[in-house]
Amino acid sequence: MELHQDENKVKEWTEANSQSLGLNRSKIEAKYIWNPGGFVNQSYRITDGQTIRHLKLSQEQKATGLKQWVKISEHLTNNYKAPRLIREIAQEITPGYSYGLVFDFIEGKPLSSISDPMPVIEKVLKSLHQLHADTEIRMAVASEDKDYNYAAAFTDEYITRFEEDLQIIRAEKHLLDFVTEETLDWFDTEVEALRIMVSQHPSFQKKATDIVHNDINWQNVLVDDSNDCWIIDWDDLTVFGDAAMDYSVLVWPIYKSKDWDYCRDLVIDLAGHAILERMEIYFRAKLLDDVIDVLADYVDAEHVPELKEMAQKRAKEIHLRAYPEYLSLYAR
């Protein structure tokens, strides 16, 4: 990835399409937005100095979620404070990225930077509860019924990701001098144990029919100075998901903190006690994600020289914090 070259290509495309984007062609600037979650998609801030847009690009094989978002974009904006869709893109702007969407740019800070997140978390929990049973989205997105249970949803979200991550990590093991072969073997064993656990756990055998955002981490909740919030990055939405996934990711940063009991009671009020069983296993997977997935991000950052040092430093710090924590909680 040649970051400055890609920014120039985005600038040229924006200038050529400035009228449909509501921008002044003579003053266009384009800036890459680094997503700490990885390098799968590309995001850019495009502006003419007055109006700002957000451009999100995807490789063709990863574009399904963005195309689905187009179908329900107005509904998501009106009901869940998703950013307003400006236009769809079906051409290659940067090498390998042949599909994209342009949205209003949300001027807000991520929830992770808010001093008192609880009022916002309460709002988002209520929005998620509404989303999980949203029949309008189901009718727009689901083309057919699917014989799919919560265990399968968990496997798709975490186990498959772990397996793909470990392939990347092993292929570039020489970059990870702080990770041993014995550690990688243990990762394989732990991922398999987690897969077996959910396949056999009674609470994961129910049919998965929840409509879930699937990536409701604190970077994807933006908050303004009035504590109004927006939910972004809807391209992982599924109508065959587990509400426990959304709840667990949103409340993960305060799990076992002084606010956890209050937050747990909010979830119980919305979704009932039974969901807590699955959430506990999702918390375990979320911590293992901080152990394994960041190592794949570390490897991927090797191909982005401008961001390499910052991204690898972050990934290594998260791994070295999360790994001993995981061992202390779950290793036998």
CSV table of C-alpha atoms in Angstrom, one decimal:
chain,number,residue,atom,x,y,z
A,1,MET,CA,0.0,0.0,0.0
A,2,GLU,CA,1.4,3.4,-1.1
A,3,LEU,CA,-0.5,5.7,1.2
A,4,HIS,CA,0.4,9.1,-0.4
A,5,GLN,CA,-0.2,7.7,-3.9
A,6,ASP,CA,-3.6,6.4,-2.8
A,7,GLU,CA,-4.5,9.7,-1.3
A,8,ASN,CA,-3.7,11.4,-4.6
A,9,LYS,CA,-5.8,9.0,-6.5
A,10,VAL,CA,-8.7,9.6,-4.1
A,11,LYS,CA,-8.2,13.4,-4.5
A,12,GLU,CA,-8.3,13.1,-8.3
A,13,TRP,CA,-11.5,11.0,-8.2
A,14,THR,CA,-13.1,13.4,-5.8
A,15,GLU,CA,-12.3,16.4,-8.0
A,16,ALA,CA,-13.8,14.6,-11.0
A,17,ASN,CA,-17.0,13.8,-9.0
A,18,SER,CA,-17.1,16.9,-6.8
A,19,GLN,CA,-20.5,18.0,-8.1
A,20,SER,CA,-22.3,14.8,-7.1
A,21,LEU,CA,-20.5,14.9,-3.7
A,22,GLY,CA,-21.5,18.5,-3.0
A,23,LEU,CA,-17.9,19.7,-2.9
A,24,ASN,CA,-16.0,22.6,-4.5
A,25,ARG,CA,-13.7,21.0,-7.0
A,26,SER,CA,-10.9,23.7,-6.7
A,27,LYS,CA,-10.2,23.1,-3.0
A,28,ILE,CA,-10.3,19.3,-2.6
A,29,GLU,CA,-8.2,17.6,0.0
A,30,ALA,CA,-8.1,13.8,0.8
A,31,LYS,CA,-6.6,12.2,3.9
A,32,TYR,CA,-6.4,8.5,4.7
A,33,ILE,CA,-8.0,7.5,8.0
A,34,TRP,CA,-6.2,4.8,9.9
A,35,ASN,CA,-8.5,2.2,11.4
A,36,PRO,CA,-6.8,0.6,14.5
A,37,GLY,CA,-8.9,-2.5,13.8
A,38,GLY,CA,-6.9,-3.4,10.7
A,39,PHE,CA,-6.3,-2.8,7.0
A,40,VAL,CA,-9.1,-4.7,5.3
A,41,ASN,CA,-10.9,-1.6,4.0
A,42,GLN,CA,-9.7,1.9,3.3
A,43,SER,CA,-11.3,5.1,4.6
A,44,TYR,CA,-10.6,8.7,3.6
A,45,ARG,CA,-11.7,12.1,4.8
A,46,ILE,CA,-12.4,14.2,1.8
A,47,THR,CA,-13.2,17.9,2.0
A,48,ASP,CA,-13.3,21.3,0.2
A,49,GLY,CA,-12.6,23.1,3.4
A,50,GLN,CA,-16.3,23.7,4.1
A,51,THR,CA,-18.1,20.4,3.6
A,52,ILE,CA,-16.6,17.0,4.7
A,53,ARG,CA,-17.4,13.6,3.4
A,54,HIS,CA,-16.2,10.1,4.5
A,55,LEU,CA,-15.2,7.7,1.7
A,56,LYS,CA,-15.0,4.0,2.5
A,57,LEU,CA,-13.4,1.6,-0.1
A,58,SER,CA,-13.5,-2.2,-0.2
A,59,GLN,CA,-12.0,-4.9,-2.3
A,60,GLU,CA,-14.6,-6.7,-4.5
A,61,GLN,CA,-14.5,-9.9,-2.5
A,62,LYS,CA,-15.1,-7.9,0.7
A,63,ALA,CA,-17.8,-5.6,-0.7
A,64,THR,CA,-20.9,-7.7,0.2
A,65,GLY,CA,-21.4,-5.9,3.5
A,66,LEU,CA,-21.2,-2.4,1.9
A,67,LYS,CA,-23.7,-3.4,-0.8
A,68,GLN,CA,-26.1,-4.7,1.8
A,69,TRP,CA,-25.7,-1.4,3.7
A,70,VAL,CA,-26.9,0.5,0.6
A,71,LYS,CA,-30.2,-1.4,0.8
A,72,ILE,CA,-31.0,-0.3,4.3
A,73,SER,CA,-29.0,3.0,4.6
A,74,GLU,CA,-31.9,5.3,4.9
A,75,HIS,CA,-33.5,3.1,7.6
A,76,LEU,CA,-30.2,2.9,9.5
A,77,THR,CA,-29.8,6.7,9.3
A,78,ASN,CA,-33.4,7.4,10.5
A,79,ASN,CA,-33.5,4.8,13.3
A,80,TYR,CA,-29.9,4.2,14.4
A,81,LYS,CA,-28.0,7.4,13.8
A,82,ALA,CA,-25.9,5.9,11.0
A,83,PRO,CA,-24.2,8.4,8.7
A,84,ARG,CA,-26.2,9.5,5.7
A,85,LEU,CA,-25.2,7.8,2.4
A,86,ILE,CA,-24.2,10.3,-0.3
A,87,ARG,CA,-23.4,7.9,-3.2
A,88,GLU,CA,-22.3,4.5,-4.2
A,89,ILE,CA,-19.0,3.8,-6.1
A,90,ALA,CA,-18.5,0.9,-8.5
A,91,GLN,CA,-15.1,1.6,-10.0
A,92,GLU,CA,-11.5,1.1,-8.8
A,93,ILE,CA,-10.1,4.3,-7.2
A,94,THR,CA,-7.1,2.9,-5.5
A,95,PRO,CA,-5.4,-0.4,-6.6
A,96,GLY,CA,-7.5,-3.4,-5.7
A,97,TYR,CA,-10.4,-1.4,-4.2
A,98,SER,CA,-13.2,-1.5,-6.7
A,99,TYR,CA,-16.2,-0.7,-4.6
A,100,GLY,CA,-17.1,2.0,-2.1
A,101,LEU,CA,-19.5,4.4,-0.4
A,102,VAL,CA,-19.5,8.1,0.4
A,103,PHE,CA,-21.2,9.3,3.6
A,104,ASP,CA,-21.6,12.5,5.6
A,105,PHE,CA,-18.6,12.9,7.8
A,106,ILE,CA,-19.6,12.7,11.5
A,107,GLU,CA,-17.9,15.3,13.6
A,108,GLY,CA,-17.6,13.4,16.8
A,109,LYS,CA,-15.2,11.7,19.2
A,110,PRO,CA,-15.0,8.0,19.6
A,111,LEU,CA,-16.7,6.7,22.7
A,112,SER,CA,-13.3,5.5,23.9
A,113,SER,CA,-12.2,9.1,24.5
A,114,ILE,CA,-15.3,10.2,26.5
A,115,SER,CA,-14.7,10.7,30.2
A,116,ASP,CA,-18.2,9.5,31.3
A,117,PRO,CA,-19.3,6.8,28.7
A,118,MET,CA,-22.2,5.3,30.7
A,119,PRO,CA,-25.0,7.7,29.5
A,120,VAL,CA,-24.0,7.0,25.9
A,121,ILE,CA,-23.7,3.2,26.5
A,122,GLU,CA,-27.2,3.2,27.9
A,123,LYS,CA,-28.5,4.9,24.7
A,124,VAL,CA,-26.6,2.5,22.5
A,125,LEU,CA,-27.8,-0.6,24.4
A,126,LYS,CA,-31.4,0.6,23.8
A,127,SER,CA,-30.7,1.1,20.1
A,128,LEU,CA,-29.1,-2.4,19.9
A,129,HIS,CA,-32.2,-3.9,21.6
A,130,GLN,CA,-34.4,-2.3,19.0
A,131,LEU,CA,-32.0,-3.4,16.2
A,132,HIS,CA,-32.0,-7.0,17.2
A,133,ALA,CA,-35.7,-7.4,16.4
A,134,ASP,CA,-36.0,-5.0,13.5
A,135,THR,CA,-38.3,-6.8,11.1
A,136,GLU,CA,-37.9,-4.1,8.4
A,137,ILE,CA,-34.2,-4.8,8.1
A,138,ARG,CA,-34.9,-8.5,8.0
A,139,MET,CA,-37.3,-8.2,5.2
A,140,ALA,CA,-34.9,-6.0,3.2
A,141,VAL,CA,-31.8,-8.2,3.7
A,142,ALA,CA,-32.8,-11.8,4.2
A,143,SER,CA,-33.4,-13.5,0.9
A,144,GLU,CA,-34.0,-16.9,2.5
A,145,ASP,CA,-34.3,-18.6,5.8
A,146,LYS,CA,-31.1,-20.1,7.2
A,147,ASP,CA,-30.7,-23.1,9.5
A,148,TYR,CA,-28.1,-21.5,11.7
A,149,ASN,CA,-27.7,-21.5,15.5
A,150,TYR,CA,-25.8,-19.3,17.9
A,151,ALA,CA,-22.8,-21.7,17.9
A,152,ALA,CA,-22.5,-21.2,14.1
A,153,ALA,CA,-22.8,-17.4,14.5
A,154,PHE,CA,-20.0,-17.5,17.1
A,155,THR,CA,-17.8,-19.7,14.9
A,156,ASP,CA,-18.2,-17.4,12.0
A,157,GLU,CA,-17.4,-14.3,14.0
A,158,TYR,CA,-14.5,-15.5,16.1
A,159,ILE,CA,-13.3,-19.0,15.3
A,160,THR,CA,-13.0,-18.4,11.6
A,161,ARG,CA,-11.2,-15.1,12.3
A,162,PHE,CA,-8.8,-16.7,14.7
A,163,GLU,CA,-8.0,-19.5,12.1
A,164,GLU,CA,-7.4,-16.9,9.4
A,165,ASP,CA,-5.2,-14.8,11.7
A,166,LEU,CA,-3.1,-17.8,12.7
A,167,GLN,CA,-2.4,-18.6,9.0
A,168,ILE,CA,-1.2,-15.0,8.5
A,169,ILE,CA,0.9,-15.1,11.7
A,170,ARG,CA,2.6,-18.4,10.9
A,171,ALA,CA,3.4,-17.3,7.3
A,172,GLU,CA,5.2,-14.2,8.7
A,173,LYS,CA,6.4,-15.6,12.0
A,174,HIS,CA,9.9,-14.1,11.5
A,175,LEU,CA,8.3,-10.6,12.1
A,176,LEU,CA,7.1,-11.6,15.5
A,177,ASP,CA,10.2,-12.1,17.6
A,178,PHE,CA,8.2,-11.8,20.8
A,179,VAL,CA,6.0,-14.8,20.0
A,180,THR,CA,7.3,-18.4,20.3
A,181,GLU,CA,6.3,-21.5,18.4
A,182,GLU,CA,5.0,-23.0,21.6
A,183,THR,CA,2.7,-20.0,22.0
A,184,LEU,CA,1.3,-20.4,18.5
A,185,ASP,CA,0.7,-24.1,19.2
A,186,TRP,CA,-1.2,-23.1,22.4
A,187,PHE,CA,-3.3,-20.7,20.4
A,188,ASP,CA,-4.3,-23.5,18.1
A,189,THR,CA,-5.3,-25.6,21.0
A,190,GLU,CA,-7.3,-22.8,22.7
A,191,VAL,CA,-9.2,-21.9,19.5
A,192,GLU,CA,-10.2,-25.5,19.1
A,193,ALA,CA,-11.3,-25.7,22.7
A,194,LEU,CA,-13.4,-22.6,22.3
A,195,ARG,CA,-15.0,-24.0,19.1
A,196,ILE,CA,-15.9,-27.3,20.9
A,197,MET,CA,-17.2,-25.4,23.9
A,198,VAL,CA,-19.8,-23.4,22.0
A,199,SER,CA,-20.8,-26.4,19.8
A,200,GLN,CA,-21.7,-28.2,23.0
A,201,HIS,CA,-23.0,-25.4,25.2
A,202,PRO,CA,-26.8,-25.6,25.6
A,203,SER,CA,-27.3,-21.8,25.4
A,204,PHE,CA,-25.7,-21.7,21.9
A,205,GLN,CA,-28.0,-24.2,20.3
A,206,LYS,CA,-30.9,-21.8,19.8
A,207,LYS,CA,-31.5,-20.6,16.2
A,208,ALA,CA,-29.7,-17.4,15.4
A,209,THR,CA,-32.2,-14.9,14.2
A,210,ASP,CA,-31.0,-11.7,15.8
A,211,ILE,CA,-30.1,-8.7,13.6
A,212,VAL,CA,-26.7,-7.5,14.9
A,213,HIS,CA,-24.3,-4.8,14.0
A,214,ASN,CA,-21.4,-7.2,14.7
A,215,ASP,CA,-18.7,-4.6,15.3
A,216,ILE,CA,-20.0,-2.2,17.9
A,217,ASN,CA,-16.7,-1.4,19.5
A,218,TRP,CA,-16.1,2.0,21.0
A,219,GLN,CA,-14.3,3.3,17.9
A,220,ASN,CA,-17.6,2.8,16.0
A,221,VAL,CA,-19.7,5.0,18.4
A,222,LEU,CA,-19.1,8.7,17.8
A,223,VAL,CA,-20.2,11.2,20.4
A,224,ASP,CA,-20.5,15.0,20.1
A,225,ASP,CA,-20.3,17.7,22.9
A,226,SER,CA,-24.0,17.2,23.7
A,227,ASN,CA,-23.6,13.5,24.2
A,228,ASP,CA,-25.6,12.8,21.0
A,229,CYS,CA,-24.1,9.7,19.4
A,230,TRP,CA,-23.9,8.1,16.0
A,231,ILE,CA,-23.2,4.4,15.1
A,232,ILE,CA,-20.9,3.9,12.2
A,233,ASP,CA,-19.4,0.9,10.2
A,234,TRP,CA,-22.5,-1.1,9.4
A,235,ASP,CA,-20.9,-3.4,6.8
A,236,ASP,CA,-20.7,-6.4,9.2
A,237,LEU,CA,-24.5,-6.4,9.9
A,238,THR,CA,-26.2,-9.8,9.7
A,239,VAL,CA,-29.7,-11.0,10.2
A,240,PHE,CA,-28.5,-14.4,11.4
A,241,GLY,CA,-26.5,-13.3,14.5
A,242,ASP,CA,-26.4,-13.3,18.2
A,243,ALA,CA,-27.5,-10.3,20.3
A,244,ALA,CA,-24.9,-11.5,22.9
A,245,MET,CA,-22.2,-10.5,20.4
A,246,ASP,CA,-23.3,-6.9,20.2
A,247,TYR,CA,-23.8,-6.5,23.9
A,248,SER,CA,-20.5,-8.2,24.8
A,249,VAL,CA,-18.4,-6.0,22.4
A,250,LEU,CA,-20.1,-2.8,23.6
A,251,VAL,CA,-19.7,-3.4,27.3
A,252,TRP,CA,-16.3,-5.2,27.1
A,253,PRO,CA,-14.3,-2.1,28.1
A,254,ILE,CA,-16.2,-1.9,31.4
A,255,TYR,CA,-16.5,-5.6,32.1
A,256,LYS,CA,-15.5,-6.2,35.8
A,257,SER,CA,-15.1,-2.4,36.3
A,258,LYS,CA,-17.1,-0.4,38.9
A,259,ASP,CA,-19.8,0.2,36.2
A,260,TRP,CA,-20.2,-3.5,35.3
A,261,ASP,CA,-23.0,-4.4,37.7
A,262,TYR,CA,-25.1,-1.4,36.5
A,263,CYS,CA,-24.4,-2.3,32.9
A,264,ARG,CA,-25.2,-6.0,33.4
A,265,ASP,CA,-28.5,-5.0,34.9
A,266,LEU,CA,-29.3,-2.9,31.9
A,267,VAL,CA,-28.7,-5.8,29.6
A,268,ILE,CA,-30.8,-8.1,31.7
A,269,ASP,CA,-33.7,-5.5,31.6
A,270,LEU,CA,-33.5,-5.4,27.8
A,271,ALA,CA,-32.7,-9.0,26.9
A,272,GLY,CA,-33.2,-11.2,29.9
A,273,HIS,CA,-30.9,-13.3,32.1
A,274,ALA,CA,-30.3,-16.1,29.7
A,275,ILE,CA,-28.1,-14.0,27.4
A,276,LEU,CA,-25.5,-13.5,30.1
A,277,GLU,CA,-24.4,-17.2,29.7
A,278,ARG,CA,-23.4,-16.5,26.1
A,279,MET,CA,-22.0,-13.1,26.9
A,280,GLU,CA,-19.5,-14.7,29.3
A,281,ILE,CA,-18.1,-16.9,26.5
A,282,TYR,CA,-18.1,-13.9,24.2
A,283,PHE,CA,-16.0,-12.0,26.7
A,284,ARG,CA,-13.5,-14.8,26.7
A,285,ALA,CA,-13.3,-14.7,22.9
A,286,LYS,CA,-13.0,-10.9,22.9
A,287,LEU,CA,-10.0,-11.2,25.2
A,288,LEU,CA,-8.5,-13.9,23.0
A,289,ASP,CA,-9.1,-11.6,20.1
A,290,ASP,CA,-6.9,-9.0,21.8
A,291,VAL,CA,-4.2,-11.8,22.0
A,292,ILE,CA,-4.3,-13.2,18.5
A,293,ASP,CA,-5.9,-10.7,16.1
A,294,VAL,CA,-3.5,-7.9,16.9
A,295,LEU,CA,-0.7,-10.1,15.8
A,296,ALA,CA,-2.2,-10.4,12.4
A,297,ASP,CA,-2.6,-6.6,12.4
A,298,TYR,CA,1.1,-6.4,13.3
A,299,VAL,CA,2.0,-8.4,10.3
A,300,ASP,CA,-0.3,-6.5,8.0
A,301,ALA,CA,1.2,-3.2,9.1
A,302,GLU,CA,4.5,-4.3,7.5
A,303,HIS,CA,2.9,-3.4,4.2
A,304,VAL,CA,2.0,0.2,5.2
A,305,PRO,CA,5.4,1.9,5.8
A,306,GLU,CA,3.8,5.3,6.8
A,307,LEU,CA,1.8,3.6,9.6
A,308,LYS,CA,4.0,0.6,10.4
A,309,GLU,CA,5.7,1.9,13.5
A,310,MET,CA,2.5,3.2,15.2
A,311,ALA,CA,0.4,0.2,14.2
A,312,GLN,CA,2.9,-2.4,15.3
A,313,LYS,CA,3.6,-0.6,18.6
A,314,ARG,CA,-0.1,-0.6,19.4
A,315,ALA,CA,-0.6,-4.2,18.4
A,316,LYS,CA,2.4,-5.4,20.4
A,317,GLU,CA,1.3,-3.5,23.5
A,318,ILE,CA,-2.2,-4.9,23.3
A,319,HIS,CA,-0.9,-8.5,22.9
A,320,LEU,CA,1.5,-8.3,25.7
A,321,ARG,CA,-1.2,-6.9,28.1
A,322,ALA,CA,-4.0,-9.3,27.0
A,323,TYR,CA,-2.0,-12.6,26.8
A,324,PRO,CA,-1.1,-12.9,30.5
A,325,GLU,CA,-4.5,-11.6,31.5
A,326,TYR,CA,-6.1,-14.4,29.3
A,327,LEU,CA,-3.8,-17.0,30.8
A,328,SER,CA,-4.6,-15.9,34.4
A,329,LEU,CA,-8.4,-16.2,33.7
A,330,TYR,CA,-8.7,-19.2,31.5
A,331,ALA,CA,-5.6,-21.3,31.2
A,332,ARG,CA,-5.8,-24.7,32.9
